Coordinates of C-alpha atoms and ligand atoms in Angstrom, one line a residue:
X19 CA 0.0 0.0 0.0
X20 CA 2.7 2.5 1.1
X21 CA 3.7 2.1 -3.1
X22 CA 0.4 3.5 -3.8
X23 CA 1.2 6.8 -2.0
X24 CA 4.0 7.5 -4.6
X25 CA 3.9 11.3 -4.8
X26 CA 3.5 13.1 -8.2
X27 CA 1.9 16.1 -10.1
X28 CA -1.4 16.3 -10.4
X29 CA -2.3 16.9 -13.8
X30 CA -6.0 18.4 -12.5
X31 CA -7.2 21.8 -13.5
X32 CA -9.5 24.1 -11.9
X33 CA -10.9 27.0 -13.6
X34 CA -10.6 30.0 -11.7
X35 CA -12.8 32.7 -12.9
X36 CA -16.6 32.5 -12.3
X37 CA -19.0 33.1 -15.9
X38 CA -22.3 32.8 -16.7
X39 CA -23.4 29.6 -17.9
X40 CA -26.1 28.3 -20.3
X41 CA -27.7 26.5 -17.6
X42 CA -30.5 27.8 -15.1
X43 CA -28.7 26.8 -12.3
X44 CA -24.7 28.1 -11.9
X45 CA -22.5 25.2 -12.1
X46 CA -19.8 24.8 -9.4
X47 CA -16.9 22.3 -8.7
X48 CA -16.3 21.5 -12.5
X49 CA -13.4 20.0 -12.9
X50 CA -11.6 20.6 -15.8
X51 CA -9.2 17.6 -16.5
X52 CA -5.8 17.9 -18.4
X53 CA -5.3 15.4 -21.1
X54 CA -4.0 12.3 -19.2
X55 CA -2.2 9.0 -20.3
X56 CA -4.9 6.3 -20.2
X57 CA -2.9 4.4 -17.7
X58 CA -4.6 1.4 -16.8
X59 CA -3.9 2.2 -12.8
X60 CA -6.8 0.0 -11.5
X61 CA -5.4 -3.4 -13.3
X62 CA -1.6 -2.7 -12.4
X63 CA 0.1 -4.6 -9.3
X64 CA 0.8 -2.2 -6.7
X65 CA 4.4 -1.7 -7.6
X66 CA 3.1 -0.3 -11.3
X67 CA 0.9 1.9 -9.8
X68 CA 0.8 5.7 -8.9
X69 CA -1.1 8.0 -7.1
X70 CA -1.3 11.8 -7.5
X71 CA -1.2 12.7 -4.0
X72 CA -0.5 16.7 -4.4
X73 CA -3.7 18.4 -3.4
X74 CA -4.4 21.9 -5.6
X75 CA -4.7 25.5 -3.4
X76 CA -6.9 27.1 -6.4
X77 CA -9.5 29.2 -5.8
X78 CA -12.7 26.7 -5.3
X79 CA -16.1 28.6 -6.6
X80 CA -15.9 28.1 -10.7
X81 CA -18.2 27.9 -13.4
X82 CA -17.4 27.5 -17.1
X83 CA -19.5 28.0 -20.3
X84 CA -18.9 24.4 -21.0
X85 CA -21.1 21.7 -19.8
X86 CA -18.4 19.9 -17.9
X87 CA -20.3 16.3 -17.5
X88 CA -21.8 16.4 -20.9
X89 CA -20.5 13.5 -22.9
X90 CA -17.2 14.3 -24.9
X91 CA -17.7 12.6 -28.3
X92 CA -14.1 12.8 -29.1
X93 CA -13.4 10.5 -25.5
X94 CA -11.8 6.7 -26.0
X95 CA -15.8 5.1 -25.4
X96 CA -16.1 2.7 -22.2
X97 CA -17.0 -0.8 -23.4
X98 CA -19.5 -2.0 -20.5
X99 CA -19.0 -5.5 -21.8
X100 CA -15.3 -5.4 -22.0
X101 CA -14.8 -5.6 -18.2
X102 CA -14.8 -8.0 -15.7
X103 CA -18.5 -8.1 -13.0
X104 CA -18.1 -9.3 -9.6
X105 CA -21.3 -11.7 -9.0
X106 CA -21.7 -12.9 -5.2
X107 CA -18.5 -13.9 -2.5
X108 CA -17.8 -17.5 -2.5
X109 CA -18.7 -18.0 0.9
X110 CA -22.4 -16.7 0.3
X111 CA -22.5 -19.6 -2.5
X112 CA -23.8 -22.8 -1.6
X113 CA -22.0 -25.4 -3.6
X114 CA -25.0 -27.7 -3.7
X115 CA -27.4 -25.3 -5.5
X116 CA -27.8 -23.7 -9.0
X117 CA -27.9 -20.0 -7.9
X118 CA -29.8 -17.4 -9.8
X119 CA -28.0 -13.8 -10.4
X120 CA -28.9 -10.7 -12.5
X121 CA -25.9 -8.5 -13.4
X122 CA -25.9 -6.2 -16.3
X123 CA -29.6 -7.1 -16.9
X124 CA -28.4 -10.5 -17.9
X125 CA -29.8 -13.9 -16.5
X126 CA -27.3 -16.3 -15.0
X127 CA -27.2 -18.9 -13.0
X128 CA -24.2 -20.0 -11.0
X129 CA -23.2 -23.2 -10.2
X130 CA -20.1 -25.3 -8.3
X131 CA -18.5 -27.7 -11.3
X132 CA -17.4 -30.6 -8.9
X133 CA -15.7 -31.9 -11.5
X134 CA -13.5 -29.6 -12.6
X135 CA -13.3 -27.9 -8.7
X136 CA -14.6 -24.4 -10.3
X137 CA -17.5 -22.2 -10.1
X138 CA -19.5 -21.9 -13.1
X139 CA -21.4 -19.3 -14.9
X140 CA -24.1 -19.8 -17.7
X141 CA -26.8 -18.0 -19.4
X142 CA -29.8 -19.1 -16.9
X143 CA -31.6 -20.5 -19.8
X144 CA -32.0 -24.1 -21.1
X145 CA -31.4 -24.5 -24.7
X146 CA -34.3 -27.0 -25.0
X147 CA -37.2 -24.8 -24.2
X148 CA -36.0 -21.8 -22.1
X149 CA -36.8 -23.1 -18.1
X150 CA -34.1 -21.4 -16.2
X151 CA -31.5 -23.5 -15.7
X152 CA -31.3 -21.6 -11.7
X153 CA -34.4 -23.7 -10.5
X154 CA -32.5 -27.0 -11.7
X155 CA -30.1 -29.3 -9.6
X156 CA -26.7 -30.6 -9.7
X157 CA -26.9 -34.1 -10.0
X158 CA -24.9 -37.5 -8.9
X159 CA -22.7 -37.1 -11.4
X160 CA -21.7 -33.4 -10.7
X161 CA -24.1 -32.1 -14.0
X162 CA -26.4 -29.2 -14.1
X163 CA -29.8 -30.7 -14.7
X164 CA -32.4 -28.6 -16.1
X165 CA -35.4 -29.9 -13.9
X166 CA -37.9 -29.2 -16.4
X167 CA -37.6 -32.2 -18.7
X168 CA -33.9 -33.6 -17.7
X169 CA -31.5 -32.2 -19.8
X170 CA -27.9 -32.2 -18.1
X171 CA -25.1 -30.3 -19.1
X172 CA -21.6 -30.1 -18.1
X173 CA -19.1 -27.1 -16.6
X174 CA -18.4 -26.2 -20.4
X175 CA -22.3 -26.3 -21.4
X176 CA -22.1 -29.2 -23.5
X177 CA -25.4 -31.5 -23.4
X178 CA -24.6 -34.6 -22.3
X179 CA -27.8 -36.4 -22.0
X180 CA -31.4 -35.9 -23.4
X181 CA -33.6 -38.3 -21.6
X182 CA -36.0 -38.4 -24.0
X183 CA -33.6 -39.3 -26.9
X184 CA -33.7 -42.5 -28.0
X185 CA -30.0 -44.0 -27.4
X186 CA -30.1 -45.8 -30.9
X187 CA -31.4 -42.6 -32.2
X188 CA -29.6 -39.5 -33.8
X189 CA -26.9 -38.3 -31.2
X190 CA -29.1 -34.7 -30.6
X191 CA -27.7 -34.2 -27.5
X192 CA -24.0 -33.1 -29.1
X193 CA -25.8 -30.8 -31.8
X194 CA -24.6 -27.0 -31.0
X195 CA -28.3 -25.6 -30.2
X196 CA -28.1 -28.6 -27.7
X197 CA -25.4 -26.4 -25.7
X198 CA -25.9 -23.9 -23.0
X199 CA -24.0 -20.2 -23.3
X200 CA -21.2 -20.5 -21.1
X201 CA -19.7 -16.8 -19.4
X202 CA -16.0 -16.7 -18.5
X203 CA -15.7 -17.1 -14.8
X204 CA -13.1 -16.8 -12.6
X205 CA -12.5 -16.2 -8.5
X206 CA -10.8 -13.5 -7.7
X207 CA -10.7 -12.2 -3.8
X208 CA -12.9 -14.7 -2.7
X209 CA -15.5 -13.3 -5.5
X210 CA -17.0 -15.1 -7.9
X211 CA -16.5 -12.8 -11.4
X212 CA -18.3 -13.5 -14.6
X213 CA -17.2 -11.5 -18.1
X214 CA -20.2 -10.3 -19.6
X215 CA -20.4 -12.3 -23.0
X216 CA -20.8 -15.4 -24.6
X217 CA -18.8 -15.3 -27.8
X218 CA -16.0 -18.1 -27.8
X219 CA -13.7 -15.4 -28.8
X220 CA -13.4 -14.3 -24.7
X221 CA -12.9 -18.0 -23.7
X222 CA -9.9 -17.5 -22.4
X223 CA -10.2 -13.6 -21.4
X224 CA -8.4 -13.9 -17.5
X225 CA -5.2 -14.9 -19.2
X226 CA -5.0 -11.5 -21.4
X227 CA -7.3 -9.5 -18.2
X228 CA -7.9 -10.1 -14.3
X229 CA -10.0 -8.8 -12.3
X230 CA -8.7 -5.7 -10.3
X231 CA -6.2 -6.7 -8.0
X232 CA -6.5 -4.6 -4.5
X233 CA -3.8 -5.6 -2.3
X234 CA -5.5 -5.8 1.1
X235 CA -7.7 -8.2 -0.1
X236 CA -4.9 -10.7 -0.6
X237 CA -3.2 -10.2 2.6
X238 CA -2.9 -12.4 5.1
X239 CA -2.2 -9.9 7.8
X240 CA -5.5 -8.4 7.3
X241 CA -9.3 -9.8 8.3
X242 CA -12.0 -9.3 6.1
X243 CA -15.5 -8.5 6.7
X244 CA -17.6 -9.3 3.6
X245 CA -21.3 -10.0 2.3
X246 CA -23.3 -9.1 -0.3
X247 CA -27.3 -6.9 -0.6
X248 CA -29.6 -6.6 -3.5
X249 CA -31.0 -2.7 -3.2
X250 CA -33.5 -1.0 -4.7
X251 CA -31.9 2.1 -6.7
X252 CA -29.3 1.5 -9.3
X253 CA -25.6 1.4 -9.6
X254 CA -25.4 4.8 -10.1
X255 CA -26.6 6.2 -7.1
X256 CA -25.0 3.1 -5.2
X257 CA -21.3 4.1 -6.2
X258 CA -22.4 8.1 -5.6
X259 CA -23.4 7.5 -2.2
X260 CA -20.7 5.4 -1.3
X261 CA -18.0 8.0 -2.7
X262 CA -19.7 10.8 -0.9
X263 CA -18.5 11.0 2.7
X264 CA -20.4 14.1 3.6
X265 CA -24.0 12.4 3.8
X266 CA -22.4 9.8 7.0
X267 CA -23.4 12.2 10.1
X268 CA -26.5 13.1 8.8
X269 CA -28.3 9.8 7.2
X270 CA -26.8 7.2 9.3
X271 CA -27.1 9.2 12.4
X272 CA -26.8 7.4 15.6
X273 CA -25.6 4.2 14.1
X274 CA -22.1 5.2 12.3
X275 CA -20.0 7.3 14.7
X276 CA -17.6 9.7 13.0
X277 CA -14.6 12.3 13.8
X278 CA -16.6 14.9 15.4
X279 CA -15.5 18.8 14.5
X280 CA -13.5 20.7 17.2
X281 CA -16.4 23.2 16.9
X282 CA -20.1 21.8 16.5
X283 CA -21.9 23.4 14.4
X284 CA -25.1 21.4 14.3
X285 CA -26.1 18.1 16.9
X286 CA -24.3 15.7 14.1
X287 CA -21.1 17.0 13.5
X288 CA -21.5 17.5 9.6
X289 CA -17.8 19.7 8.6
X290 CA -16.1 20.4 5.5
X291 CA -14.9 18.0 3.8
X292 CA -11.7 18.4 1.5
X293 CA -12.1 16.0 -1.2
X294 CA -10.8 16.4 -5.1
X295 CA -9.9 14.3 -7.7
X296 CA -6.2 13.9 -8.9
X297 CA -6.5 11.9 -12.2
X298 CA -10.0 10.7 -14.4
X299 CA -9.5 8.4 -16.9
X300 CA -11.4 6.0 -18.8
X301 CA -10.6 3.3 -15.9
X302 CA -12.0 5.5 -12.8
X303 CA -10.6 8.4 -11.0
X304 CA -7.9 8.5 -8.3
X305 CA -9.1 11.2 -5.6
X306 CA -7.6 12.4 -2.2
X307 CA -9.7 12.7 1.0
X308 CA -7.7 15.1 3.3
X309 CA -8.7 13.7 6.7
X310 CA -8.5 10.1 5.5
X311 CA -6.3 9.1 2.8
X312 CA -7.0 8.2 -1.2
X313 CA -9.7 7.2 -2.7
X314 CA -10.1 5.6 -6.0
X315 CA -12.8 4.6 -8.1
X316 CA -12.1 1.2 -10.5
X317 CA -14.1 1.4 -13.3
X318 CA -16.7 -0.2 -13.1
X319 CA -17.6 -1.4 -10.0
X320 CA -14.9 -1.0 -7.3
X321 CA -15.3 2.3 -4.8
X322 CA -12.0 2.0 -2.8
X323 CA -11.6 4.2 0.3
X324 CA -8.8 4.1 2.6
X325 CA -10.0 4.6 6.1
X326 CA -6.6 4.0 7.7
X327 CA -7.4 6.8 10.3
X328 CA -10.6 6.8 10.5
X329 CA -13.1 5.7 12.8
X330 CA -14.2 1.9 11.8
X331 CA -17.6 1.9 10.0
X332 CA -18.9 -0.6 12.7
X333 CA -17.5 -0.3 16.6
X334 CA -16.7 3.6 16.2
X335 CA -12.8 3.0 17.2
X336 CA -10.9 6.5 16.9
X337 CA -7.7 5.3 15.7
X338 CA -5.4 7.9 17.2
X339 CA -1.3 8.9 16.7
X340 CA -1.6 6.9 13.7
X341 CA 1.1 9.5 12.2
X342 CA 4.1 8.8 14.8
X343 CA 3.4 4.6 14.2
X344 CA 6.0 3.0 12.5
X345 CA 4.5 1.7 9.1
X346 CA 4.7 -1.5 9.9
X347 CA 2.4 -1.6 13.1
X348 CA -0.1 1.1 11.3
X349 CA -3.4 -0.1 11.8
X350 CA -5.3 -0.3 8.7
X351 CA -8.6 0.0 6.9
X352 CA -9.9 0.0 3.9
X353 CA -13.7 0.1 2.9
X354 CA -14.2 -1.6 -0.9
X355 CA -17.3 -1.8 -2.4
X356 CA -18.1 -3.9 -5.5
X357 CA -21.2 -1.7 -6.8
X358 CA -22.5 -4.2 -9.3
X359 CA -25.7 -3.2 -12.0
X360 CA -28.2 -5.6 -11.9
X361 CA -31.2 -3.9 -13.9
X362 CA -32.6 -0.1 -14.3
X363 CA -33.5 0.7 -10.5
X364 CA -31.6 -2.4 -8.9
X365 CA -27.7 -3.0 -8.0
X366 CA -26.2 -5.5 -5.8
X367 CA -23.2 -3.9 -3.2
X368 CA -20.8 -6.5 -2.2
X369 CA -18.7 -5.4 0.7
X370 CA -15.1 -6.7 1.9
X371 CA -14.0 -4.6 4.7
X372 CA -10.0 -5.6 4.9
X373 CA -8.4 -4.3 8.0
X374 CA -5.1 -5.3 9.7
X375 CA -6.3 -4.6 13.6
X376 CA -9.4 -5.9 15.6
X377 CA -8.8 -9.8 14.4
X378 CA -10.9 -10.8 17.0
X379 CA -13.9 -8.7 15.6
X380 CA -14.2 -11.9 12.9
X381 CA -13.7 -14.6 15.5
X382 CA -16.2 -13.4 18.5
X383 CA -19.1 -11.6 16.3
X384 CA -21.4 -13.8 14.7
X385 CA -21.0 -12.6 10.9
X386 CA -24.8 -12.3 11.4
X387 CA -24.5 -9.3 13.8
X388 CA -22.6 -7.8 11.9
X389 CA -24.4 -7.9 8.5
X390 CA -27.2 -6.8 10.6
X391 CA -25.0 -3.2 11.7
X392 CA -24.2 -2.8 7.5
X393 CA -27.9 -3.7 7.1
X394 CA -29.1 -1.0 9.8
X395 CA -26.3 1.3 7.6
X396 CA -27.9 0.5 4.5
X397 CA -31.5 1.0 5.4
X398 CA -30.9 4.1 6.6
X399 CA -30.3 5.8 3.5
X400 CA -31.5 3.3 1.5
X401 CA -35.7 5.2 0.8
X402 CA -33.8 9.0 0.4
X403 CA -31.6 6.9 -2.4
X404 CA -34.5 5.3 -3.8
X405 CA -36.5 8.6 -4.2
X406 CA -33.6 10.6 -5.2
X407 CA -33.1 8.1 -8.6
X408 CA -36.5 8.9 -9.2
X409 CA -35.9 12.0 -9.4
X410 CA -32.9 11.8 -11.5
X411 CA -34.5 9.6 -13.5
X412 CA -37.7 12.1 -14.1
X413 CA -34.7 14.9 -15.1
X414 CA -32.8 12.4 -17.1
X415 CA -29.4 11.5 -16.0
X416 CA -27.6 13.5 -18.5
X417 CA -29.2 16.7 -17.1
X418 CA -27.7 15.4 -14.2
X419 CA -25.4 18.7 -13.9
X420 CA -28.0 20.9 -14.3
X421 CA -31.0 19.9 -11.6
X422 CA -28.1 19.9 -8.8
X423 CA -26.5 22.2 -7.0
X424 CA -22.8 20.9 -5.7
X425 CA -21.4 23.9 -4.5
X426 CA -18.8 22.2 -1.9
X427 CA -15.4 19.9 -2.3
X428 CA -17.3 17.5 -0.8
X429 CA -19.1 16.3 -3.5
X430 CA -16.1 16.6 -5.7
X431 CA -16.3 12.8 -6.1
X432 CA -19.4 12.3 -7.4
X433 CA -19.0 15.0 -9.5
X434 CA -15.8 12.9 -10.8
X435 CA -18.1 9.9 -11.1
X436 CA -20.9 12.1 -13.1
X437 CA -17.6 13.0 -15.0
X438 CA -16.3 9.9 -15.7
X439 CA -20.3 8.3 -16.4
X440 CA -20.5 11.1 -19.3
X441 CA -17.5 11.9 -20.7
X442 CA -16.9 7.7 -21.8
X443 CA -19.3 5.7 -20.3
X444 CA -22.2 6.8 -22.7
X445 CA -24.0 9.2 -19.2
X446 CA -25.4 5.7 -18.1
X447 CA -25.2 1.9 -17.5
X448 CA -25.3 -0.1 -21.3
X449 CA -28.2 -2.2 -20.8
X450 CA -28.2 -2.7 -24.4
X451 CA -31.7 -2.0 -25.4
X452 CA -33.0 -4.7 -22.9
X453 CA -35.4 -2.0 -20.7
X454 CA -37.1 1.1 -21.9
X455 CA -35.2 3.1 -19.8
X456 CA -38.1 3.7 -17.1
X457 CA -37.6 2.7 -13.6
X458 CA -40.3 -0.5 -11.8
X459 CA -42.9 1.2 -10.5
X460 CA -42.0 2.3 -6.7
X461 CA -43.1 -0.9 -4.0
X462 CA -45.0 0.1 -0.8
X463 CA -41.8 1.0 2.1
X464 CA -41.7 -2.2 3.8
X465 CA -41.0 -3.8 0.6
X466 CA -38.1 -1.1 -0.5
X467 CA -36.5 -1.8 2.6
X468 CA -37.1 -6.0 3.1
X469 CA -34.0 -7.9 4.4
X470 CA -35.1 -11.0 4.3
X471 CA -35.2 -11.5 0.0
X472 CA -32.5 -8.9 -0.5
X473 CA -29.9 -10.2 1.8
X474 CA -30.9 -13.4 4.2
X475 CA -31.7 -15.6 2.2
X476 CA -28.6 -15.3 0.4
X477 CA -26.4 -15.0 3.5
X478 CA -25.5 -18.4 4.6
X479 CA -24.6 -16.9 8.1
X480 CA -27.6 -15.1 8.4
X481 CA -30.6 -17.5 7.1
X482 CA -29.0 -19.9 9.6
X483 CA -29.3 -17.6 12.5
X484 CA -32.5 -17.1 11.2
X485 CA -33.8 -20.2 10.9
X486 CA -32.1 -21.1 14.6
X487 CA -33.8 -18.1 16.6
X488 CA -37.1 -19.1 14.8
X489 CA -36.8 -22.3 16.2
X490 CA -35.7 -21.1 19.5
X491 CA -38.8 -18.6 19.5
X492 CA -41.1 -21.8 19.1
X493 CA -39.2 -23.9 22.3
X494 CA -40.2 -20.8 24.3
X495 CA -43.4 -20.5 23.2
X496 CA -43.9 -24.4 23.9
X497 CA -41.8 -24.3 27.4
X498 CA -43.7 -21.4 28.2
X499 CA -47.1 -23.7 27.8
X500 CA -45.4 -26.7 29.6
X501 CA -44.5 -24.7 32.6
X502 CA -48.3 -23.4 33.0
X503 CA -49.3 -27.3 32.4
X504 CA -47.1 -28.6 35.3
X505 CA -48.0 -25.6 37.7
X506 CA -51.4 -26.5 36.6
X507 CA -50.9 -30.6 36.8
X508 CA -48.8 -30.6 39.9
X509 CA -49.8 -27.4 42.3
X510 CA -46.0 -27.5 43.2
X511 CA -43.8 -24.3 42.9
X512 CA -46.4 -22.6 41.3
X513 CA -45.1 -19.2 41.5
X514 CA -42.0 -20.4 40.2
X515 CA -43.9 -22.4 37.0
X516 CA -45.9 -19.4 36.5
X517 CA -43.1 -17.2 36.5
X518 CA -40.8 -19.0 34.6
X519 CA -43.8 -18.8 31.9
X520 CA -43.5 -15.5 32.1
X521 CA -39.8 -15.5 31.1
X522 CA -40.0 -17.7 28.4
X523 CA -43.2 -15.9 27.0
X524 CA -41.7 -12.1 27.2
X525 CA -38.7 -13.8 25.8
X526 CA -40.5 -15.8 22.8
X527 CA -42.2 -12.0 21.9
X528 CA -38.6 -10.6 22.5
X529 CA -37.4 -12.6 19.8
X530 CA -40.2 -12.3 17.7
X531 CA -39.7 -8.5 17.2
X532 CA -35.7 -9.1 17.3
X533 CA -36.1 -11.4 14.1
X534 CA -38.8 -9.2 12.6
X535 CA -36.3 -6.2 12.9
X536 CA -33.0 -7.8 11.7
X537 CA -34.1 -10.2 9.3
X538 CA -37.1 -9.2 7.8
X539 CA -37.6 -4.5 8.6
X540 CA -36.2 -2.6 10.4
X541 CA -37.9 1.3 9.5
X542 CA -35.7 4.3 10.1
X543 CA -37.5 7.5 10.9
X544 CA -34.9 10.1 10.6
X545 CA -37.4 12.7 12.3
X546 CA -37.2 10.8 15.6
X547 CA -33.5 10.0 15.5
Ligands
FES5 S1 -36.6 -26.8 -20.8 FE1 -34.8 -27.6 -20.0 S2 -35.1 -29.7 -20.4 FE2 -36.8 -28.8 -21.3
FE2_6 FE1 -25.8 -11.9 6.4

């Protein structure tokens, strides 16, 4: 990591003047971007890479007649299908199971090849007459059965068997149209990654490009906190809000404890915060965040912050003198998000948390509390996001620029994001003419913010802790009978029968509302916070 902070000028460029601009609102905190080499930072081992760590004095307030996000036709074009998509952590992946996924508005279905020892990704539709391949099984034989009339194929989506086929008959089973579309898959990080297409062409893609390599991830030093929710707005506003600091004291107030100013200015501590971008290419942006450290976005998914210093997302540990620590005994932090599109209005966040400090955290907290804490996180701001896309979405998302008003440096990396969306990524996800382009009608609150679908029942950790405190809400509801049937039976120790009912009936109820709350809602009303 300390290769990363490898000093050198910043090629970044902020106007200085203030004009008048085309737009009805005045624009503010456009960055204006020299030409830079289309270094492939994101994909380099940390020894290749740089980081533009100088931080610019210029005057802040400008405004230019140019439209600064607006798409710049002469830019190298982002190929959305060119990249590598993380799908779901390996540990959330139960071997024994087909597993439906929707990335990129694409079907798949996910699935352990025993016989080869490697995860497997296909379109999730059989080539016989479309069932998805997602509700079949794996069979004896370590096959992916289609379970709608048999068909089994192996890990490279070759039919081999066709009940129905008579064996003296034609061999129909090794035609082509008898084969399933196979994605390149690979694990990388303890992720399962798919590459977005089909053509035989890519079959061998992870030998010319991996996955983003992020060095944390692969140390041994450091623990890792990971897991995975589907949410209800789309990948842009998912990577926006996860790049934008500023929001933390206010919409996840009372549950995420951050560096409070010397001087208050309001009950939640919101201050300025100094954020700016350093490099935008077509592979993300590098940006620097004062109090904290860098931050980087990989294109397309990853949102890297470094949070050495910083209190930890989930216990609220100040970690203090970190400047006279030797490197070597720094404690470290490091929040990555894998911000994944599923479909117009939906993304998946998969987390990993690396940190080199607090090992115990992993070994004494059931992973289930602490899916529940980034559950309560994401809830929190989760309705605001889903409205706000609306919104954007009513606007459209190339007017972006010009229905808000980012006056401050702390929005400086969304703005890069915006930036980096419309000057090569075409202003929004590719979805390639699958949707119209209008979002799924709005679902009733509870719905928007449901844990059990979007996370539990694809948490391994989690649906069994659910599954176990629902059965230990039933033994107290029976013990709590029993005891008033031997009270009642015997007329010994009565109080103490009755009273021990009691316990166990308070307790089944205390349960009830625990499970209803972690595992199923759990509403956030920022009015009484
Ligand atoms: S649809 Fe899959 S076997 Fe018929
Ligand atoms: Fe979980």
């Amino acid at each position: 990591m300390e290769g990363l902070r490898t000093s050198s000028v910043s090629s970044i460029h902020i106007p200085t003047s203030i004009s008048k601009t085309q737009f009805n609102k005045p624009k503010f905190l456009n960055f204006q971007f020299n030409p830079v080499p289309t270094a492939t930072f994101s994909r380099k081992t940390p020894s290749q890479s740089k980081l533009f760590t100088t931080i610019s004095s210029s005057p802040y307030f400008v405004s230019t007649p140019e439209p600064e996000l607006e798409a710049d036709s002469q830019a190298e074009k982002f190929d959305w299908y060119a990249h590598w998509y993380p799908v779901m952590p390996v540990c959330d992946l139960d071997k024994r199971a087909p597993h439906a996924k929707k990335v990129m508005g694409l079907d798949i279905v996910v699935w352990w090849d025993n016989n080869e020892s490697s995860w497997r990704v296909f379109n999730d539709a059989c080539p016989h007459r479309l069932a998805p391949l997602s509700e079949g099984r794996i069979d004896r034989w370590g096959r992916l059965q289609c379970v709608y009339h048999g068909w089994c194929f192996n890990g490279s989506g070759h039919c081999n068997f066709i009940p129905q086929a008579p064996p003296d008959g034609p061999p129909v089973s090794t035609s082509k149209k008898a084969c399933v579309a196979v994605y390149p898959s690979t694990v990388h990080h303890d992720i399962v990654w798919f590459w977005p297409n089909t053509d035989p062409q890519y079959k061998d893609i992870i030998l010319k490009k991996q996955p983003p390599f992020i060095p944390e991830l692969d140390d041994p030093s450091y623990i890792k906190i990971t897991g995975s929710r589907d949410l209800p707005y789309g990948y842009e506003v998912l990577i926006e809000n996860l790049m934008d600091p500023a929001h933390v004291p206010y919409a996840h107030y009372g549950i995420m404890k951050t560096r409070q100013p010397k001087v208050k200015a309001d009950r939640e501590g919101g201050e300025p915060v100094e954020l700016s971008i350093k490099k935008l290419d077509i592979d993300g942006f590098i940006g620097n965040q004062v109090q904290f450290g860098i931050n980087k976005f990989i294109a397309p998914c990853i949102s890297y912050a470094d949070r050495s210093p910083v209190v930890s997302l989930f216990n609220g540990f100040f970690i203090k003198n970190l400047s006279v620590q030797k490197p070597s005994m720094q404690r470290r932090e490091a929040l990555i998000f894998f911000c994944v599109p599923v479909s117009p209005g939906n993304s998946r966040l998969i987390w990993a948390i690396p940190k080199n400090y607090g090992v115990w955290i992993t070994k004494v907290v059931p992973r289930f509390i602490l899916h529940s804490v980034t559950n309560i996180v994401l809830d929190s701001d989760l309705y605001l996001l889903h409205l706000e896309e609306r919104k954007i979405m009513e606007i459209g998302s190339s007017n972006w620029q010009k229905a808000c008003f980012v006056p401050v440096k702390s929005d400086a990396f969304v703005v890069g994001f915006r930036k980096w969306l419309n000057k090569y990524a075409g202003g929004q996800v590719d979805w390639r003419g699958n949707y119209s382009g209008t979002l799924p009608p709005a679902p009733p609150r509870e719905q928007l913010l449901d844990r059990y679908w979007s996370h539990v029942v694809n948490c391994p950790s989690c649906n069994s802790a659910y599954k176990g405190l629902n059965a230990l809400e039933v033994i107290l509801q029976f013990a709590s009978l029993a005891f008033i049937g031997i009270a009642g039976a015997t007329k010994h120790n009565v109080y103490t029968m009755v009273a021990m009912a009691v316990v166990c009936f308070v307790g089944s109820k205390w349960l009830d509302q625990f499970i209803y709350k972690n595992f199923h809602y759990h509403d956030y009303d920022h009015a009484f916070r």
